Tab-separated table of C-alpha atoms in Angstrom:
chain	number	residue	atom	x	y	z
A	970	UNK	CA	-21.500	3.340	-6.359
A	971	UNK	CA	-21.224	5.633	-9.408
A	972	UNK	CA	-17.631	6.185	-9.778
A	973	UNK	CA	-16.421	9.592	-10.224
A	974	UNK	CA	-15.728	10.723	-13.684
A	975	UNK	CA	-11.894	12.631	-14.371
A	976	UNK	CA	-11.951	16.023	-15.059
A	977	UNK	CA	-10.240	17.114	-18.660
A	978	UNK	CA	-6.948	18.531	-17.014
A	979	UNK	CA	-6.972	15.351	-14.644
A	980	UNK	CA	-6.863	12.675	-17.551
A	981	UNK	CA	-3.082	12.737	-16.971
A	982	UNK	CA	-2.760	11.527	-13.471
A	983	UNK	CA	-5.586	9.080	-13.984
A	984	UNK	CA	-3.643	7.063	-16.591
A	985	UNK	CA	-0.569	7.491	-14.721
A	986	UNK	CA	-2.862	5.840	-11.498
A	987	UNK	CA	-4.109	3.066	-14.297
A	988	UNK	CA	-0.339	2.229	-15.192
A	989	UNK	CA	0.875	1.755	-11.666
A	990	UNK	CA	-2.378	-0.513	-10.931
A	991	UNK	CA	-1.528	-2.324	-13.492
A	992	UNK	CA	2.487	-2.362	-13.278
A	993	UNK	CA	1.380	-3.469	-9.752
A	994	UNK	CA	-0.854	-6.509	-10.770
A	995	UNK	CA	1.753	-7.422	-13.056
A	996	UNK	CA	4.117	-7.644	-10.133
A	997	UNK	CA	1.720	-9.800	-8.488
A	998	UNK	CA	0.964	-12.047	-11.294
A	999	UNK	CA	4.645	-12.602	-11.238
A	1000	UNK	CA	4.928	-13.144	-7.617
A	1001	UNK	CA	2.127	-15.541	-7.783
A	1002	UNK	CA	3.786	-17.530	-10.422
A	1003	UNK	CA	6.849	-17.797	-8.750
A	1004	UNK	CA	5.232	-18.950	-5.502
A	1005	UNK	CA	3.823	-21.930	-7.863
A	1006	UNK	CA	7.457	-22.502	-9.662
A	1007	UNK	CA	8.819	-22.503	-5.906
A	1008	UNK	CA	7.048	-25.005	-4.677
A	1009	UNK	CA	7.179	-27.202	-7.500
A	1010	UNK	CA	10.996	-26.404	-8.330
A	1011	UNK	CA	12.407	-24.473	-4.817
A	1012	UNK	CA	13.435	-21.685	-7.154
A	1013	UNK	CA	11.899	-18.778	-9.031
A	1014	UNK	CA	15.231	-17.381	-10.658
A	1015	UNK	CA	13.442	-19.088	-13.429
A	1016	UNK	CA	10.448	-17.518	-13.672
A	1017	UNK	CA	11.387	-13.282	-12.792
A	1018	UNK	CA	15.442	-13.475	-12.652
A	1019	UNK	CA	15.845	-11.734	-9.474
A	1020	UNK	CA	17.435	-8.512	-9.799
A	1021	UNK	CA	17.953	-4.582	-8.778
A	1022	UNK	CA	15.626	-3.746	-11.714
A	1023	UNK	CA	12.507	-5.787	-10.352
A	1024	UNK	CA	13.255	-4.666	-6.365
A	1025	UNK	CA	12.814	-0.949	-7.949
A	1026	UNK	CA	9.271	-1.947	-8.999
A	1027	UNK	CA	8.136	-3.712	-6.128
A	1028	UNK	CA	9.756	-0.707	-3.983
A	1029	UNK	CA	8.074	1.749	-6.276
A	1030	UNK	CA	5.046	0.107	-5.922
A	1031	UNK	CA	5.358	-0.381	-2.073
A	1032	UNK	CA	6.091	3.527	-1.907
A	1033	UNK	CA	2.726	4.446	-3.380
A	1034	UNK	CA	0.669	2.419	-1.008
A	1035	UNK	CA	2.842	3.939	2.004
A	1036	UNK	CA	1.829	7.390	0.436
A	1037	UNK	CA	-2.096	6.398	0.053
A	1038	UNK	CA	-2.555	5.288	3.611
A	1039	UNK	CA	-0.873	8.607	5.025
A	1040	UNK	CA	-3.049	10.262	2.953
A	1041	UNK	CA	-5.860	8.286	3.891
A	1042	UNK	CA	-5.149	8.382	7.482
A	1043	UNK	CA	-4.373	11.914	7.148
A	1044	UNK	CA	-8.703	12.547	5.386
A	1045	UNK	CA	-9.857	9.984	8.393
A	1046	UNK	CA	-8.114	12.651	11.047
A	1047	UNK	CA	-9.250	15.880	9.343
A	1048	UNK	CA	-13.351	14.752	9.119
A	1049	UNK	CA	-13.930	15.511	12.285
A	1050	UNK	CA	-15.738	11.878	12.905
A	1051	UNK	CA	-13.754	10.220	14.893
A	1052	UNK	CA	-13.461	9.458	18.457
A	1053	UNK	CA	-10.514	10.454	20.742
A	1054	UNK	CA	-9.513	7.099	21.069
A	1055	UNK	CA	-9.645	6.001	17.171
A	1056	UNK	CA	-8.406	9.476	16.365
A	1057	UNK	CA	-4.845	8.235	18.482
A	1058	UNK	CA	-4.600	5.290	16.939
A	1059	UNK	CA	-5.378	6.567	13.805
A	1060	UNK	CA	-2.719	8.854	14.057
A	1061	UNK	CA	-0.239	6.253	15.444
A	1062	UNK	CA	-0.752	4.096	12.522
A	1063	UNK	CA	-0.398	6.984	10.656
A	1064	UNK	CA	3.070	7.838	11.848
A	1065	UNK	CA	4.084	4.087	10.870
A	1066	UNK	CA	3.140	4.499	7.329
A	1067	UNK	CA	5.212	7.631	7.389
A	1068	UNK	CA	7.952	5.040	8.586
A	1069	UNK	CA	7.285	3.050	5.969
A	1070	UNK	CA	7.228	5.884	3.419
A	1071	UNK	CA	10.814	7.560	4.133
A	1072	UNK	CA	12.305	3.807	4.756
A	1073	UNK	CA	11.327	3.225	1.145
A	1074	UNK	CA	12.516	6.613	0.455
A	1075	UNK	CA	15.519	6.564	1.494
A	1076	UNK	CA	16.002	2.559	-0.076
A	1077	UNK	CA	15.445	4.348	-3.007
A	1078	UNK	CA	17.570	7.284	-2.646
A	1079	UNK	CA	20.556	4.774	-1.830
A	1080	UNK	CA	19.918	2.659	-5.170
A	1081	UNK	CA	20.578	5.689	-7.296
A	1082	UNK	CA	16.612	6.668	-7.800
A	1083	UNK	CA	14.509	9.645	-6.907
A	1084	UNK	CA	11.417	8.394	-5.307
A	1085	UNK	CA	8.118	9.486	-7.086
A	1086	UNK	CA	5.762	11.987	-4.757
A	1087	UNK	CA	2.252	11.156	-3.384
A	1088	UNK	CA	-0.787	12.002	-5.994
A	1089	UNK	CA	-1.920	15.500	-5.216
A	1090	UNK	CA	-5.687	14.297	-4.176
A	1091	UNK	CA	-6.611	10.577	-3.522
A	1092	UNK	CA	-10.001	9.797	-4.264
A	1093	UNK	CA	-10.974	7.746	-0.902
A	1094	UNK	CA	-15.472	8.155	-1.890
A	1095	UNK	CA	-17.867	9.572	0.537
A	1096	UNK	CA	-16.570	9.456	4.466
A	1097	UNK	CA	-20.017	10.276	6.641
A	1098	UNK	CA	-18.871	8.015	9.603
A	1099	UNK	CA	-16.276	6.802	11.921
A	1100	UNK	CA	-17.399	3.694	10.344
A	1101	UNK	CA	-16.861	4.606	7.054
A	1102	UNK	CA	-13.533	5.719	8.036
A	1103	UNK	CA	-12.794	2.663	9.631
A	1104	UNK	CA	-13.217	0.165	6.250
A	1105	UNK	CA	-11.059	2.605	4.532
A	1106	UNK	CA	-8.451	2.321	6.652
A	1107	UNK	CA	-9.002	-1.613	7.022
A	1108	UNK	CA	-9.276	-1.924	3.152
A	1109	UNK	CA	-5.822	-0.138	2.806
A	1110	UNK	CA	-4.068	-2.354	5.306
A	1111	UNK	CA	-5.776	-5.749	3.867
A	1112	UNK	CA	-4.382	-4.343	0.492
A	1113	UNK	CA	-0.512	-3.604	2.392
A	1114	UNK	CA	-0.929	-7.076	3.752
A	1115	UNK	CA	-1.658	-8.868	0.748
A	1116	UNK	CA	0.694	-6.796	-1.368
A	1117	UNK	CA	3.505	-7.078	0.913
A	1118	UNK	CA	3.178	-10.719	1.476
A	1119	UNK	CA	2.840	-11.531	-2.132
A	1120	UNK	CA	5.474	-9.893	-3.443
A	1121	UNK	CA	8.358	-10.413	-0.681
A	1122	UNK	CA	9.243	-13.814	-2.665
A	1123	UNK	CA	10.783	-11.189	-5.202
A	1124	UNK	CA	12.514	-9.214	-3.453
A	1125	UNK	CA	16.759	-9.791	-3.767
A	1126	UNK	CA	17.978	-7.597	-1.774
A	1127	UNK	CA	18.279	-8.943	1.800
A	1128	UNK	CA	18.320	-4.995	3.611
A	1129	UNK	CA	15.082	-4.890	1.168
A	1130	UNK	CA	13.361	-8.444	2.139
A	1131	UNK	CA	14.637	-7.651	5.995
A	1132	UNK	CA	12.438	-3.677	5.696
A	1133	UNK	CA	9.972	-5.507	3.862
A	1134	UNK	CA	9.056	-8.283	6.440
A	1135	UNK	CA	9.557	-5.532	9.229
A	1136	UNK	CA	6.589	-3.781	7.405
A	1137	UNK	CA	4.198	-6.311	6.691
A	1138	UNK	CA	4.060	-6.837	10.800
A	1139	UNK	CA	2.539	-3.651	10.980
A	1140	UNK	CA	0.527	-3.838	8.306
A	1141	UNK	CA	-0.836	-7.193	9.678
A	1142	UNK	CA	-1.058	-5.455	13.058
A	1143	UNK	CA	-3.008	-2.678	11.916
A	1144	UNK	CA	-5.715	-5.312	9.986
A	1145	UNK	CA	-6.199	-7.230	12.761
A	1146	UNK	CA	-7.114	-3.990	15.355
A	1147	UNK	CA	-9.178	-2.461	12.128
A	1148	UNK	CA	-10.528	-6.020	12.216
A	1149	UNK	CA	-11.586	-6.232	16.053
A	1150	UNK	CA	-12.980	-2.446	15.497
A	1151	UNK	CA	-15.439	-3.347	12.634
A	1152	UNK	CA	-16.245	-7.215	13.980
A	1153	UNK	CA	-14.598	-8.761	11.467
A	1154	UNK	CA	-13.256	-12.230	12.803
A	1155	UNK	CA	-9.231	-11.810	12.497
A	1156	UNK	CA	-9.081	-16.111	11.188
């Protein structure tokens, strides 16, 4: 697929999208490491020296996935293509992510830092069918599973870790329904 190129007055947010990609692999990297120095050592205050700073990140990072799949819910509900029935759920999982979003929020809010706002257009490609709409939906959730899984072992903040693990249930929930709706063996 030929990917789209930026407009000139769009550079901007596309480099601010390329630094939170890649603040957000970093994160991972990290949390993957300190999976590895758990389980060789049983700690990782090591490796990332737990603290407020690195919960910010991985709650920064958590908030712009929550803010993706609304919006990417939100394109999936206003095409037109779905049926009644994945149009509700849609919808439902929808409202979760909103959830999601304003728990994060308001974590935020509490710690002394304004939450960023969504992106003013996400770029989710060409959506012709229900199908279509249906891998980009189970993409985002396989990504909120993974992501949210991954990085919990960072997290120091126990009202954090406790939202966190709260969250990746539904995100796991939603995969596996996506899942069952596209045939894709939930093992």
């Amino acid at each position: 697929m030929k990917t789209k190129e930026p407009e000139l007055n769009s550079v901007e947010p596309v480099l601010e999208e390329k630094n939170l990609r890649r603040e957000w692999l970093r994160l991972a990297n990290t949390a993957s490491a300190g999976a590895i120095l758990f389980l060789l050592t049983g700690s990782t205050k090591k490796l990332y020296g737990q603290s407020l700073g690195g919960d910010l990140g991985i709650l920064s990072a958590a908030l712009y996935l929550e803010q993706e799949a609304v919006a990417a819910y939100q394109a999936g509900a206003e095409s037109k293509l779905l049926s009644p029935g994945v149009l509700k759920t849609a919808v439902a999982f929808q409202s979760d992510h909103k959830y999601h979003r304003d728990g994060i929020s308001g974590v935020l809010k509490s710690l002394g830092v304004e939450p960023k706002g969504p992106e003013k257009k996400y770029d989710f490609g060409s959506l012709h069918s229900e199908k279509d709409i249906l891998r980009l939906a189970r993409d985002r959730e396989h990504g909120a599973v993974l992501a949210y899984g991954t990085l919990a072992s960072n997290i120091l903040t126990n009202a954090v870790l406790n939202f966190g693990a709260n969250v990746l249930v539904d995100e796991v929930r939603h995969r596996t329904i996506l899942n069952a709706a596209l045939g894709i063996p939930n093992y």
